[in-house]
């Protein structure tokens, strides 16, 4: 069972919606135009209910099957763009300087709209499909905001499914795995205080550049020497700011970075060891370190039964050999994790082909994915809600 014919028929229309979203990127929770356009379309398709303002700017569209049934599943897309300057030169490129749909959320939103249109038209299922359009995936925890606003309980959602395009994976392929598929991402901010002074009299100063450099090095020993080598972890210090000139030892330094893991145990270990290593190293040199360790998105953990279902649906569409059911997890993060903490479900990757990477100024969602991803959504709903 390849692409759903009816979906193929209006894939051009879905692509046109995507191009419109692409030209009008919006950030985080400020997705007002996008959310309004999504809500208008859902209404025009004849969704039974369209609810706006969930988790600030989230939108939900509800389609009931030919027989109402008892089961309710949620299908989720994200709507927000990123703060970077687009360099694609496409006819539908961003019309807003410094903003760009560089993660393909325009494609995700358009495909889920396509699925809503098809499901409202055909209603070939028993139960209820809840189409979830969330704001603020890119660092704003919009998924959590929707959950806190009663997303699961208000609509009786029993299972949730998510999908993300994947550059480097061929168009017409899917990848998924049960268990952890994306990482927890926590933020590290270190404020160092030493003792400033003349560069020629270092013995009278406490050099925050030296202390910070030692901290950067020592932090790498956590992954190398504290984490079980069979577990995955990342500690990256990505910002180190200190000093203004060549003859002053700076009194202050600031370091920022990220800690990522694929299990709650490793996540807790990283937090504990980062604190110990930073404080211990600073103390060794007589400096003071203040650490702000903020927990971000949790691990995206796919549930077994729902992952098998998602994989089977993907195989129906693209063929058995085109679905990797044991893909290696990635250390990027996704706030769909919060929805999977509330309800069982599965997150799947759909191949975006040989495109520029996510968050790259030359990236573009591949329109060839539209019939594939949309077919996945509609078959998933029809399969999970077979009655
Ligand atoms: Zn992204
Ligand atoms: Zn994304």
GROMACS .gro file of C-alpha atoms and ligand atoms in nm:
model
  389
    1UNK     CA    1   0.000   0.000   0.000
    2UNK     CA    2   0.200   0.300  -0.121
    3UNK     CA    3   0.100   0.668  -0.111
    4UNK     CA    4  -0.268   0.726  -0.043
    5UNK     CA    5  -0.414   0.824  -0.384
    6UNK     CA    6  -0.638   1.098  -0.254
    7UNK     CA    7  -0.345   1.248  -0.063
    8UNK     CA    8  -0.136   1.237  -0.380
    9UNK     CA    9  -0.416   1.428  -0.557
   10UNK     CA   10  -0.387   1.731  -0.333
   11UNK     CA   11  -0.016   1.720  -0.244
   12UNK     CA   12   0.032   2.029  -0.461
   13UNK     CA   13  -0.218   2.216  -0.248
   14UNK     CA   14  -0.037   2.104   0.071
   15UNK     CA   15   0.292   2.226  -0.079
   16UNK     CA   16   0.132   2.564  -0.150
   17UNK     CA   17   0.027   2.590   0.216
   18UNK     CA   18   0.384   2.507   0.316
   19UNK     CA   19   0.531   2.772   0.088
   20UNK     CA   20   0.299   3.030   0.242
   21UNK     CA   21   0.406   2.927   0.594
   22UNK     CA   22   0.769   2.925   0.482
   23UNK     CA   23   0.744   3.284   0.357
   24UNK     CA   24   0.597   3.396   0.691
   25UNK     CA   25   0.808   3.240   0.967
   26UNK     CA   26   0.717   3.317   1.327
   27UNK     CA   27   0.909   3.248   1.647
   28UNK     CA   28   0.828   3.056   1.964
   29UNK     CA   29   0.483   3.146   2.100
   30UNK     CA   30   0.438   3.438   1.859
   31UNK     CA   31   0.295   3.217   1.587
   32UNK     CA   32  -0.026   3.419   1.555
   33UNK     CA   33  -0.050   3.428   1.176
   34UNK     CA   34   0.042   3.060   1.149
   35UNK     CA   35  -0.204   2.950   1.418
   36UNK     CA   36  -0.484   3.159   1.263
   37UNK     CA   37  -0.417   3.011   0.921
   38UNK     CA   38  -0.413   2.658   1.068
   39UNK     CA   39  -0.742   2.717   1.252
   40UNK     CA   40  -0.909   2.863   0.940
   41UNK     CA   41  -0.805   2.566   0.731
   42UNK     CA   42  -0.918   2.314   0.992
   43UNK     CA   43  -1.260   2.482   0.999
   44UNK     CA   44  -1.283   2.487   0.620
   45UNK     CA   45  -1.210   2.112   0.610
   46UNK     CA   46  -1.513   2.051   0.833
   47UNK     CA   47  -1.333   1.944   1.150
   48UNK     CA   48  -1.589   1.873   1.424
   49UNK     CA   49  -1.414   2.108   1.663
   50UNK     CA   50  -1.132   2.360   1.631
   51UNK     CA   51  -0.987   2.496   1.951
   52UNK     CA   52  -0.731   2.776   1.964
   53UNK     CA   53  -0.522   2.927   2.242
   54UNK     CA   54  -0.412   2.602   2.405
   55UNK     CA   55  -0.067   2.651   2.556
   56UNK     CA   56  -0.098   3.018   2.451
   57UNK     CA   57  -0.099   2.981   2.071
   58UNK     CA   58  -0.147   2.607   2.018
   59UNK     CA   59  -0.433   2.484   1.798
   60UNK     CA   60  -0.628   2.158   1.810
   61UNK     CA   61  -0.851   2.018   1.534
   62UNK     CA   62  -1.081   1.728   1.609
   63UNK     CA   63  -1.220   1.481   1.357
   64UNK     CA   64  -1.459   1.208   1.471
   65UNK     CA   65  -1.479   0.887   1.273
   66UNK     CA   66  -1.788   0.743   1.103
   67UNK     CA   67  -1.858   0.572   1.434
   68UNK     CA   68  -1.761   0.784   1.734
   69UNK     CA   69  -1.609   0.485   1.922
   70UNK     CA   70  -1.412   0.526   2.236
   71UNK     CA   71  -1.050   0.558   2.129
   72UNK     CA   72  -0.877   0.894   2.087
   73UNK     CA   73  -0.533   0.947   1.935
   74UNK     CA   74  -0.328   1.265   1.900
   75UNK     CA   75  -0.115   1.353   1.596
   76UNK     CA   76   0.123   1.639   1.659
   77UNK     CA   77   0.303   1.896   1.444
   78UNK     CA   78   0.509   2.202   1.541
   79UNK     CA   79   0.458   2.550   1.392
   80UNK     CA   80   0.752   2.771   1.493
   81UNK     CA   81   1.055   2.889   1.295
   82UNK     CA   82   1.409   2.995   1.396
   83UNK     CA   83   1.596   3.322   1.438
   84UNK     CA   84   1.840   3.302   1.146
   85UNK     CA   85   1.883   3.462   0.806
   86UNK     CA   86   1.765   3.245   0.519
   87UNK     CA   87   2.009   3.186   0.233
   88UNK     CA   88   1.809   2.964  -0.001
   89UNK     CA   89   1.712   3.215  -0.270
   90UNK     CA   90   1.381   3.028  -0.309
   91UNK     CA   91   1.082   3.208  -0.460
   92UNK     CA   92   0.893   3.146  -0.133
   93UNK     CA   93   1.188   3.235   0.093
   94UNK     CA   94   1.132   3.410   0.424
   95UNK     CA   95   0.982   3.756   0.392
   96UNK     CA   96   1.099   3.843   0.743
   97UNK     CA   97   1.465   3.938   0.796
   98UNK     CA   98   1.639   3.721   1.057
   99UNK     CA   99   1.369   3.454   1.068
  100UNK     CA  100   1.349   3.128   0.883
  101UNK     CA  101   1.172   2.794   0.874
  102UNK     CA  102   1.506   2.610   0.901
  103UNK     CA  103   1.377   2.302   1.084
  104UNK     CA  104   1.095   2.208   0.847
  105UNK     CA  105   0.812   2.286   1.087
  106UNK     CA  106   0.640   2.449   0.786
  107UNK     CA  107   0.636   2.105   0.626
  108UNK     CA  108   0.523   1.933   0.947
  109UNK     CA  109   0.232   2.176   0.987
  110UNK     CA  110   0.130   2.150   0.620
  111UNK     CA  111   0.136   1.769   0.623
  112UNK     CA  112  -0.078   1.746   0.936
  113UNK     CA  113  -0.323   1.993   0.780
  114UNK     CA  114  -0.333   1.765   0.476
  115UNK     CA  115  -0.409   1.470   0.701
  116UNK     CA  116  -0.688   1.666   0.874
  117UNK     CA  117  -0.841   1.748   0.536
  118UNK     CA  118  -0.833   1.385   0.427
  119UNK     CA  119  -0.962   1.248   0.758
  120UNK     CA  120  -1.249   1.501   0.770
  121UNK     CA  121  -1.338   1.409   0.412
  122UNK     CA  122  -1.326   1.030   0.449
  123UNK     CA  123  -1.381   0.953   0.820
  124UNK     CA  124  -1.286   0.595   0.753
  125UNK     CA  125  -1.215   0.513   1.117
  126UNK     CA  126  -1.380   0.452   1.452
  127UNK     CA  127  -1.298   0.692   1.733
  128UNK     CA  128  -1.144   1.038   1.733
  129UNK     CA  129  -0.835   1.189   1.573
  130UNK     CA  130  -0.697   1.496   1.749
  131UNK     CA  131  -0.466   1.706   1.533
  132UNK     CA  132  -0.227   1.899   1.759
  133UNK     CA  133  -0.039   2.207   1.631
  134UNK     CA  134   0.205   2.332   1.891
  135UNK     CA  135   0.400   2.656   1.925
  136UNK     CA  136   0.750   2.707   2.063
  137UNK     CA  137   0.920   2.375   1.992
  138UNK     CA  138   1.253   2.552   1.940
  139UNK     CA  139   1.348   2.601   2.305
  140UNK     CA  140   1.019   2.737   2.441
  141UNK     CA  141   0.863   2.407   2.557
  142UNK     CA  142   0.536   2.476   2.376
  143UNK     CA  143   0.451   2.106   2.397
  144UNK     CA  144   0.473   2.124   2.775
  145UNK     CA  145   0.261   2.441   2.773
  146UNK     CA  146  -0.012   2.258   2.581
  147UNK     CA  147   0.008   1.960   2.818
  148UNK     CA  148  -0.019   2.193   3.119
  149UNK     CA  149  -0.318   2.357   2.954
  150UNK     CA  150  -0.498   2.022   2.963
  151UNK     CA  151  -0.429   1.896   2.610
  152UNK     CA  152  -0.447   1.529   2.705
  153UNK     CA  153  -0.735   1.545   2.952
  154UNK     CA  154  -0.958   1.800   2.771
  155UNK     CA  155  -0.967   1.595   2.454
  156UNK     CA  156  -0.924   1.252   2.610
  157UNK     CA  157  -0.606   1.180   2.413
  158UNK     CA  158  -0.489   0.825   2.485
  159UNK     CA  159  -0.188   0.796   2.252
  160UNK     CA  160   0.029   1.059   2.080
  161UNK     CA  161   0.240   1.046   1.769
  162UNK     CA  162   0.500   1.287   1.632
  163UNK     CA  163   0.712   1.308   1.317
  164UNK     CA  164   1.024   1.504   1.217
  165UNK     CA  165   1.194   1.531   0.881
  166UNK     CA  166   1.549   1.399   0.869
  167UNK     CA  167   1.809   1.542   0.630
  168UNK     CA  168   2.051   1.273   0.514
  169UNK     CA  169   1.785   1.001   0.520
  170UNK     CA  170   1.655   0.932   0.167
  171UNK     CA  171   1.312   1.056   0.063
  172UNK     CA  172   1.081   0.757   0.086
  173UNK     CA  173   1.248   0.620   0.399
  174UNK     CA  174   1.150   0.629   0.765
  175UNK     CA  175   1.351   0.563   1.081
  176UNK     CA  176   1.232   0.487   1.431
  177UNK     CA  177   1.325   0.285   1.737
  178UNK     CA  178   1.157   0.184   2.061
  179UNK     CA  179   1.298   0.345   2.376
  180UNK     CA  180   1.515   0.658   2.378
  181UNK     CA  181   1.536   0.816   2.032
  182UNK     CA  182   1.633   1.176   2.118
  183UNK     CA  183   1.827   1.322   2.407
  184UNK     CA  184   1.754   1.524   2.716
  185UNK     CA  185   1.921   1.864   2.685
  186UNK     CA  186   2.018   2.067   2.989
  187UNK     CA  187   2.186   2.405   3.001
  188UNK     CA  188   2.500   2.493   3.195
  189UNK     CA  189   2.591   2.852   3.284
  190UNK     CA  190   2.902   2.914   3.491
  191UNK     CA  191   2.987   3.256   3.636
  192UNK     CA  192   3.349   3.266   3.753
  193UNK     CA  193   3.493   3.522   3.986
  194UNK     CA  194   3.865   3.546   4.039
  195UNK     CA  195   4.079   3.846   4.119
  196UNK     CA  196   4.162   4.087   3.842
  197UNK     CA  197   4.500   4.248   3.807
  198UNK     CA  198   4.800   4.340   3.596
  199UNK     CA  199   4.902   4.076   3.343
  200UNK     CA  200   5.263   4.120   3.457
  201UNK     CA  201   5.181   4.041   3.820
  202UNK     CA  202   4.986   3.713   3.793
  203UNK     CA  203   5.095   3.602   4.141
  204UNK     CA  204   4.874   3.877   4.287
  205UNK     CA  205   4.571   3.781   4.079
  206UNK     CA  206   4.336   3.486   4.040
  207UNK     CA  207   4.317   3.434   3.667
  208UNK     CA  208   3.966   3.347   3.549
  209UNK     CA  209   4.096   3.262   3.200
  210UNK     CA  210   4.320   2.991   3.340
  211UNK     CA  211   4.050   2.863   3.577
  212UNK     CA  212   3.790   2.862   3.300
  213UNK     CA  213   4.026   2.674   3.067
  214UNK     CA  214   4.085   2.411   3.335
  215UNK     CA  215   3.711   2.378   3.385
  216UNK     CA  216   3.654   2.326   3.011
  217UNK     CA  217   3.911   2.048   3.015
  218UNK     CA  218   3.802   1.886   3.342
  219UNK     CA  219   3.439   1.876   3.231
  220UNK     CA  220   3.539   1.644   2.948
  221UNK     CA  221   3.652   1.389   3.204
  222UNK     CA  222   3.287   1.338   3.303
  223UNK     CA  223   3.192   1.172   2.974
  224UNK     CA  224   3.530   0.999   2.948
  225UNK     CA  225   3.555   0.874   3.305
  226UNK     CA  226   3.223   0.894   3.492
  227UNK     CA  227   2.966   0.784   3.236
  228UNK     CA  228   2.944   0.411   3.156
  229UNK     CA  229   3.111   0.373   2.814
  230UNK     CA  230   2.805   0.186   2.689
  231UNK     CA  231   2.582   0.486   2.764
  232UNK     CA  232   2.564   0.807   2.560
  233UNK     CA  233   2.641   1.153   2.695
  234UNK     CA  234   2.760   1.489   2.569
  235UNK     CA  235   2.905   1.782   2.762
  236UNK     CA  236   2.988   2.078   2.538
  237UNK     CA  237   3.103   2.419   2.654
  238UNK     CA  238   3.011   2.644   2.365
  239UNK     CA  239   3.074   2.991   2.501
  240UNK     CA  240   3.368   3.127   2.705
  241UNK     CA  241   3.379   3.500   2.760
  242UNK     CA  242   3.650   3.676   2.960
  243UNK     CA  243   3.861   3.986   2.940
  244UNK     CA  244   3.884   4.283   2.705
  245UNK     CA  245   4.251   4.335   2.634
  246UNK     CA  246   4.598   4.178   2.642
  247UNK     CA  247   4.744   4.319   2.963
  248UNK     CA  248   4.465   4.276   3.218
  249UNK     CA  249   4.387   3.953   3.399
  250UNK     CA  250   4.006   3.953   3.404
  251UNK     CA  251   3.818   3.937   3.731
  252UNK     CA  252   3.518   3.762   3.572
  253UNK     CA  253   3.450   3.493   3.314
  254UNK     CA  254   3.131   3.332   3.189
  255UNK     CA  255   3.100   2.987   3.035
  256UNK     CA  256   2.790   2.837   2.880
  257UNK     CA  257   2.720   2.494   2.742
  258UNK     CA  258   2.493   2.195   2.716
  259UNK     CA  259   2.474   1.850   2.876
  260UNK     CA  260   2.287   1.576   2.690
  261UNK     CA  261   2.192   1.222   2.774
  262UNK     CA  262   1.960   0.938   2.678
  263UNK     CA  263   1.852   0.822   3.023
  264UNK     CA  264   1.732   0.976   3.347
  265UNK     CA  265   2.023   0.810   3.535
  266UNK     CA  266   2.294   0.957   3.310
  267UNK     CA  267   2.113   1.288   3.313
  268UNK     CA  268   2.128   1.301   3.694
  269UNK     CA  269   2.492   1.190   3.694
  270UNK     CA  270   2.592   1.470   3.454
  271UNK     CA  271   2.420   1.730   3.668
  272UNK     CA  272   2.591   1.607   3.985
  273UNK     CA  273   2.937   1.576   3.830
  274UNK     CA  274   2.926   1.910   3.643
  275UNK     CA  275   2.860   2.081   3.974
  276UNK     CA  276   3.136   1.892   4.157
  277UNK     CA  277   3.394   1.940   3.882
  278UNK     CA  278   3.324   2.311   3.837
  279UNK     CA  279   3.318   2.391   4.207
  280UNK     CA  280   3.620   2.170   4.280
  281UNK     CA  281   3.829   2.314   3.999
  282UNK     CA  282   3.744   2.672   4.087
  283UNK     CA  283   3.829   2.606   4.454
  284UNK     CA  284   4.163   2.454   4.356
  285UNK     CA  285   4.266   2.793   4.211
  286UNK     CA  286   4.096   3.009   4.473
  287UNK     CA  287   3.821   3.127   4.239
  288UNK     CA  288   3.446   3.127   4.300
  289UNK     CA  289   3.208   2.954   4.064
  290UNK     CA  290   2.835   3.004   4.048
  291UNK     CA  291   2.657   2.739   3.842
  292UNK     CA  292   2.310   2.769   3.697
  293UNK     CA  293   2.210   2.427   3.572
  294UNK     CA  294   1.874   2.440   3.397
  295UNK     CA  295   1.696   2.124   3.295
  296UNK     CA  296   1.553   2.150   2.945
  297UNK     CA  297   1.366   1.896   2.735
  298UNK     CA  298   1.363   1.539   2.870
  299UNK     CA  299   1.460   1.226   2.675
  300UNK     CA  300   1.220   1.138   2.391
  301UNK     CA  301   1.122   0.784   2.486
  302UNK     CA  302   0.920   0.585   2.233
  303UNK     CA  303   0.675   0.331   2.373
  304UNK     CA  304   0.703  -0.023   2.242
  305UNK     CA  305   0.353  -0.101   2.119
  306UNK     CA  306   0.297   0.239   1.957
  307UNK     CA  307   0.642   0.223   1.794
  308UNK     CA  308   0.557  -0.116   1.638
  309UNK     CA  309   0.232   0.029   1.507
  310UNK     CA  310   0.405   0.339   1.367
  311UNK     CA  311   0.674   0.125   1.200
  312UNK     CA  312   0.412  -0.107   1.048
  313UNK     CA  313   0.220   0.190   0.904
  314UNK     CA  314   0.542   0.338   0.762
  315UNK     CA  315   0.627  -0.002   0.607
  316UNK     CA  316   0.282  -0.015   0.447
  317UNK     CA  317   0.354   0.314   0.274
  318UNK     CA  318   0.718   0.289   0.166
  319UNK     CA  319   0.795  -0.082   0.190
  320UNK     CA  320   0.950  -0.306   0.451
  321UNK     CA  321   1.311  -0.239   0.350
  322UNK     CA  322   1.268   0.140   0.362
  323UNK     CA  323   1.195   0.161   0.733
  324UNK     CA  324   1.484   0.141   0.978
  325UNK     CA  325   1.322   0.015   1.298
  326UNK     CA  326   1.641   0.033   1.502
  327UNK     CA  327   1.788   0.371   1.410
  328UNK     CA  328   2.065   0.505   1.634
  329UNK     CA  329   1.929   0.772   1.872
  330UNK     CA  330   2.035   1.130   1.809
  331UNK     CA  331   2.162   1.372   2.073
  332UNK     CA  332   1.937   1.655   1.958
  333UNK     CA  333   1.633   1.732   2.173
  334UNK     CA  334   1.260   1.764   2.102
  335UNK     CA  335   0.986   1.885   2.327
  336UNK     CA  336   0.752   1.611   2.200
  337UNK     CA  337   0.926   1.436   2.493
  338UNK     CA  338   0.681   1.608   2.728
  339UNK     CA  339   0.382   1.462   2.545
  340UNK     CA  340   0.538   1.115   2.558
  341UNK     CA  341   0.576   1.157   2.935
  342UNK     CA  342   0.199   1.202   2.956
  343UNK     CA  343   0.078   0.940   2.711
  344UNK     CA  344   0.223   0.639   2.527
  345UNK     CA  345   0.320   0.710   2.169
  346UNK     CA  346   0.597   0.721   1.911
  347UNK     CA  347   0.816   0.974   1.733
  348UNK     CA  348   0.932   0.887   1.381
  349UNK     CA  349   1.187   1.037   1.139
  350UNK     CA  350   1.092   1.080   0.773
  351UNK     CA  351   1.373   1.115   0.518
  352UNK     CA  352   1.423   1.469   0.380
  353UNK     CA  353   1.684   1.351   0.127
  354UNK     CA  354   2.019   1.510   0.061
  355UNK     CA  355   1.923   1.857   0.191
  356UNK     CA  356   2.121   2.101   0.400
  357UNK     CA  357   2.107   2.013   0.768
  358UNK     CA  358   1.842   2.130   1.013
  359UNK     CA  359   1.898   2.489   1.137
  360UNK     CA  360   2.125   2.563   0.836
  361UNK     CA  361   2.058   2.881   0.634
  362UNK     CA  362   2.037   2.676   0.310
  363UNK     CA  363   1.796   2.416   0.451
  364UNK     CA  364   1.452   2.363   0.299
  365UNK     CA  365   1.185   2.104   0.373
  366UNK     CA  366   1.155   1.872   0.074
  367UNK     CA  367   0.814   1.890  -0.094
  368UNK     CA  368   0.858   1.534  -0.220
  369UNK     CA  369   0.811   1.425   0.142
  370UNK     CA  370   0.458   1.568   0.153
  371UNK     CA  371   0.266   1.274   0.002
  372UNK     CA  372   0.472   1.031   0.211
  373UNK     CA  373   0.439   1.206   0.545
  374UNK     CA  374   0.074   1.290   0.492
  375UNK     CA  375  -0.003   0.930   0.391
  376UNK     CA  376   0.173   0.817   0.708
  377UNK     CA  377  -0.053   1.036   0.921
  378UNK     CA  378  -0.378   0.926   0.761
  379UNK     CA  379  -0.290   0.556   0.760
  380UNK     CA  380  -0.171   0.583   1.118
  381UNK     CA  381  -0.507   0.730   1.223
  382UNK     CA  382  -0.699   0.470   1.022
  383UNK     CA  383  -0.489   0.187   1.162
  384UNK     CA  384  -0.482   0.297   1.526
  385UNK     CA  385  -0.857   0.367   1.506
  386UNK     CA  386  -0.959   0.060   1.311
  387UNK     CA  387  -1.244  -0.010   1.551
  388LIG    ZN1  388   1.485   2.257   1.521
  389LIG    ZN1  389   1.238   2.070   1.453
   0.00000   0.00000   0.00000
